[in-house]
CSV table of C-alpha atoms in Angstrom, one decimal:
chain,number,residue,atom,x,y,z
Y,24,MET,CA,-1.0,18.0,9.3
Y,25,LEU,CA,-0.5,16.7,5.7
Y,26,TYR,CA,2.7,14.8,6.9
Y,27,ASN,CA,0.9,13.2,9.7
Y,28,ASP,CA,-2.0,12.2,7.4
Y,29,PHE,CA,0.5,10.8,5.0
Y,30,LEU,CA,1.9,8.6,7.6
Y,31,VAL,CA,-1.4,7.4,8.8
Y,32,THR,CA,-2.8,6.9,5.2
Y,33,SER,CA,0.5,5.1,4.3
Y,34,LEU,CA,0.3,2.6,7.0
Y,35,LEU,CA,-3.3,1.7,6.6
Y,36,ILE,CA,-2.3,1.1,2.9
Y,37,VAL,CA,0.7,-0.9,3.7
Y,38,ILE,CA,-1.2,-3.1,6.4
Y,39,SER,CA,-4.2,-3.7,4.2
Y,40,PRO,CA,-4.1,-7.4,2.8
Y,41,GLY,CA,-2.8,-7.4,-0.8
Y,42,THR,CA,-0.9,-9.2,-3.2
Y,43,GLY,CA,2.4,-8.2,-1.6
Y,44,ALA,CA,1.3,-8.8,1.8
Y,45,ILE,CA,-0.1,-12.2,1.0
Y,46,PHE,CA,3.0,-13.1,-0.9
Y,47,THR,CA,5.2,-12.2,2.1
Y,48,LEU,CA,2.8,-14.0,4.5
Y,49,SER,CA,3.1,-17.1,2.3
Y,50,ALA,CA,6.7,-16.9,2.3
Y,51,GLY,CA,7.0,-16.6,6.1
Y,52,LEU,CA,4.6,-19.7,6.7
Y,53,THR,CA,6.1,-21.9,4.2
Y,54,GLN,CA,9.8,-20.9,4.4
Y,55,GLY,CA,10.5,-19.1,7.4
Y,56,LYS,CA,11.5,-15.7,8.6
Y,57,ARG,CA,14.4,-15.1,6.3
Y,58,SER,CA,12.6,-15.9,3.2
Y,59,ALA,CA,9.8,-13.6,4.4
Y,60,ILE,CA,12.2,-10.6,4.6
Y,61,ILE,CA,13.5,-11.3,1.4
Y,62,ALA,CA,10.0,-11.5,-0.2
Y,63,ALA,CA,9.4,-8.3,1.4
Y,64,ALA,CA,12.2,-6.7,-0.2
Y,65,GLY,CA,11.2,-8.0,-3.5
Y,66,CYS,CA,7.6,-6.6,-3.1
Y,67,THR,CA,9.1,-3.2,-2.2
Y,68,LEU,CA,11.5,-3.2,-5.3
Y,69,GLY,CA,8.4,-3.9,-7.4
Y,70,VAL,CA,6.6,-0.9,-6.2
Y,71,LEU,CA,9.4,1.6,-6.8
Y,72,PRO,CA,8.8,1.8,-10.6
Y,73,HIS,CA,5.2,2.6,-10.2
Y,74,MET,CA,6.2,5.5,-7.8
Y,75,LEU,CA,8.8,6.8,-10.2
Y,76,ALA,CA,6.3,6.8,-13.0
Y,77,ALA,CA,3.7,8.5,-11.0
Y,78,ILE,CA,6.1,11.3,-9.8
Y,79,THR,CA,7.3,12.1,-13.4
Y,80,GLY,CA,3.6,12.3,-14.4
Y,81,LEU,CA,2.3,14.4,-11.5
Y,82,ALA,CA,5.3,16.8,-12.0
Y,83,ALA,CA,4.5,17.3,-15.6
Y,84,LEU,CA,0.9,17.8,-14.7
Y,85,LEU,CA,1.5,20.5,-11.8
Y,86,HIS,CA,3.7,22.2,-14.4
Y,87,ALA,CA,1.0,22.3,-17.0
Y,88,SER,CA,-2.0,22.9,-15.0
Y,89,PRO,CA,-2.6,23.5,-11.4
Y,90,LEU,CA,-6.3,23.0,-11.8
Y,91,LEU,CA,-5.9,19.5,-13.4
Y,92,PHE,CA,-3.5,18.8,-10.3
Y,93,SER,CA,-6.4,19.7,-7.9
Y,94,ILE,CA,-8.8,17.5,-9.7
Y,95,VAL,CA,-6.4,14.6,-9.4
Y,96,LYS,CA,-6.2,15.4,-5.7
Y,97,TYR,CA,-9.9,15.2,-5.3
Y,98,THR,CA,-10.1,12.1,-7.4
Y,99,GLY,CA,-7.6,10.5,-5.0
Y,100,VAL,CA,-10.1,11.2,-1.9
Y,101,ALA,CA,-12.7,9.4,-3.9
Y,102,TYR,CA,-10.1,6.7,-4.4
Y,103,LEU,CA,-9.5,6.3,-0.8
Y,104,LEU,CA,-13.3,5.9,-0.2
Y,105,PHE,CA,-13.4,3.3,-3.1
Y,106,MET,CA,-10.7,1.3,-1.3
Y,107,ALA,CA,-12.6,1.3,2.0
Y,108,TRP,CA,-15.4,-0.2,-0.1
Y,109,GLN,CA,-13.2,-2.7,-1.8
Y,110,THR,CA,-11.7,-3.8,1.6
Y,111,LEU,CA,-15.2,-4.6,2.8
Y,112,ARG,CA,-16.0,-6.7,-0.3
Y,113,ASP,CA,-12.7,-8.7,0.0
Y,114,LYS,CA,-13.9,-11.9,1.9
Y,115,THR,CA,-10.5,-13.8,1.2
Y,116,LEU,CA,-9.0,-15.4,4.1
Y,117,LEU,CA,-5.4,-16.0,4.2
Y,118,SER,CA,-4.6,-19.7,4.3
Y,119,ALA,CA,-1.5,-21.7,4.7
Y,120,ASP,CA,-3.1,-25.2,4.0
Y,121,ALA,CA,-2.2,-25.5,0.3
Y,122,PRO,CA,1.2,-27.1,0.1
Y,123,ARG,CA,3.9,-25.1,-1.9
Y,124,SER,CA,7.4,-26.1,-3.0
Y,125,ALA,CA,10.4,-24.0,-1.5
Y,126,LEU,CA,11.7,-21.2,-3.6
Y,127,SER,CA,15.4,-20.1,-3.6
Y,128,HIS,CA,15.8,-16.5,-2.4
Y,129,ARG,CA,16.6,-15.3,-5.9
Y,130,ALA,CA,13.3,-16.9,-7.0
Y,131,LEU,CA,11.3,-15.2,-4.2
Y,132,ILE,CA,12.6,-11.7,-5.3
Y,133,ILE,CA,11.8,-12.3,-9.0
Y,134,GLN,CA,8.3,-13.4,-8.3
Y,135,ALA,CA,7.7,-10.7,-5.9
Y,136,VAL,CA,9.0,-8.0,-8.1
Y,137,VAL,CA,7.2,-9.3,-11.2
Y,138,ALA,CA,3.9,-9.4,-9.1
Y,139,ASN,CA,3.9,-5.7,-8.4
Y,140,LEU,CA,5.7,-4.7,-11.3
Y,141,LEU,CA,3.1,-6.0,-13.7
Y,142,ASN,CA,0.3,-4.6,-11.8
Y,143,PRO,CA,-1.0,-1.5,-13.5
Y,144,LYS,CA,-3.3,-0.5,-10.7
Y,145,LEU,CA,-0.2,0.4,-8.6
Y,146,SER,CA,0.6,3.2,-11.0
Y,147,LEU,CA,-3.0,4.6,-11.0
Y,148,PHE,CA,-2.8,4.2,-7.2
Y,149,PHE,CA,0.1,6.2,-6.6
Y,150,LEU,CA,-1.1,9.0,-9.2
Y,151,ALA,CA,-4.2,9.3,-7.0
Y,152,PHE,CA,-2.3,9.0,-3.6
Y,153,LEU,CA,0.7,11.2,-3.7
Y,154,PRO,CA,-0.9,14.4,-4.7
Y,155,GLN,CA,-3.2,14.4,-1.4
Y,156,PHE,CA,0.0,15.4,0.5
Y,157,ILE,CA,1.6,18.1,-1.5
Y,158,ALA,CA,0.8,21.5,-0.2
Y,159,THR,CA,-0.5,24.0,-2.8
Y,160,GLY,CA,2.5,26.2,-2.2
Y,161,ASP,CA,5.1,23.8,-2.3
Y,162,THR,CA,8.1,25.0,-4.4
Y,163,HIS,CA,9.6,21.9,-4.8
Y,164,PRO,CA,6.8,19.3,-5.4
Y,165,THR,CA,8.9,16.7,-7.1
Y,166,LYS,CA,11.3,16.6,-4.3
Y,167,SER,CA,8.6,16.3,-1.7
Y,168,MET,CA,6.9,13.4,-3.7
Y,169,LEU,CA,10.3,11.6,-3.9
Y,170,PHE,CA,10.7,12.1,-0.2
Y,171,LEU,CA,7.2,10.7,0.5
Y,172,SER,CA,7.7,7.9,-1.6
Y,173,ALA,CA,11.2,6.8,0.0
Y,174,ILE,CA,9.1,6.9,3.3
Y,175,PHE,CA,6.4,4.8,1.8
Y,176,ALA,CA,9.1,2.2,0.6
Y,177,VAL,CA,10.6,2.0,3.9
Y,178,MET,CA,7.3,1.5,5.7
Y,179,THR,CA,6.2,-1.3,3.1
Y,180,PHE,CA,9.4,-3.2,3.6
Y,181,ALA,CA,9.2,-2.9,7.5
Y,182,VAL,CA,5.4,-3.7,7.8
Y,183,PHE,CA,5.9,-6.6,5.2
Y,184,SER,CA,8.9,-8.1,7.0
Y,185,LEU,CA,6.8,-7.8,10.2
Y,186,TYR,CA,3.9,-9.6,8.5
Y,187,GLY,CA,6.4,-12.4,7.3
Y,188,THR,CA,8.2,-12.9,10.6
Y,189,PHE,CA,4.8,-12.9,12.3
Y,190,ALA,CA,3.4,-15.5,10.0
Y,191,SER,CA,6.2,-17.8,10.6
Y,192,SER,CA,5.7,-18.0,14.3
Y,193,VAL,CA,1.8,-18.1,14.7
Y,194,SER,CA,-0.8,-20.8,14.2
Y,195,HIS,CA,-2.6,-21.3,10.9
Y,196,TYR,CA,-5.9,-20.9,13.0
Y,197,VAL,CA,-5.2,-17.3,13.6
Y,198,LEU,CA,-4.4,-16.3,9.9
Y,199,GLY,CA,-7.5,-18.3,8.6
Y,200,ASN,CA,-10.0,-17.0,11.5
Y,201,HIS,CA,-13.0,-15.6,9.9
Y,202,ARG,CA,-13.7,-13.3,12.8
Y,203,VAL,CA,-10.2,-11.9,12.8
Y,204,MET,CA,-10.2,-11.2,9.1
Y,205,THR,CA,-13.5,-9.6,9.4
Y,206,ALA,CA,-12.6,-7.3,12.2
Y,207,LEU,CA,-9.4,-6.4,10.1
Y,208,ARG,CA,-11.2,-5.5,7.1
Y,209,TRP,CA,-13.8,-3.4,9.0
Y,210,GLY,CA,-11.0,-1.6,10.8
Y,211,VAL,CA,-9.1,-0.6,7.7
Y,212,ALA,CA,-12.2,0.2,5.7
Y,213,LEU,CA,-13.4,2.6,8.6
Y,214,ALA,CA,-9.8,4.2,8.8
Y,215,PHE,CA,-9.7,4.8,5.0
Y,216,SER,CA,-13.3,6.5,5.1
Y,217,ALA,CA,-12.1,8.6,8.0
Y,218,VAL,CA,-8.9,9.8,6.2
Y,219,GLY,CA,-10.4,10.3,3.0
Y,220,ILE,CA,-13.2,12.4,4.5
Y,221,ARG,CA,-10.6,14.6,6.6
Y,222,LEU,CA,-8.4,15.2,3.5
Y,223,ALA,CA,-11.7,16.2,1.4
Y,224,MET,CA,-12.3,18.8,4.1
Y,225,THR,CA,-8.6,20.1,4.2
Y,226,VAL,CA,-7.4,20.0,0.6
Y,227,GLN,CA,-7.2,23.3,-1.0
């Protein structure tokens, strides 16, 4: 059950409009599919250091105190509910109206990596996120967290690449449509809430 919950929650997180998604969409809209895929790769690389930092800290915490680890898990449930609320508050609409100069593929990767690397909220996010899906009796929690992180990274790259490819082939009206973005925000927020409540009822 935890594995299925991880896949669902990861998908919700990845598809939620954020810095990486918007950067990839922008690359797709202004420079085409190939640039979008390169931007997606850069965004994924920028997330990896935060994952490794979180895994190192969580492994040390689990070894030191299972009780503290459980507290972190329940804090993560609260964080999922906070993300639902934050999603509803974000009224930003994606727009392709602003002209931008074309970036080289190297520049795209550098900007994408730096954008995520310098975001301290990502480390805090993974500290709250990963413990939700580690079973209490897991004899190799660090290995499990590395495995889940690898899945999350692959999913991030795949979804962002699809975002960018889609953005390069659709009209600006769809991306800037208020009703479409409102429906997306509500759908993601409700899904975050449902998963958070489910985890709160099953975490032991």
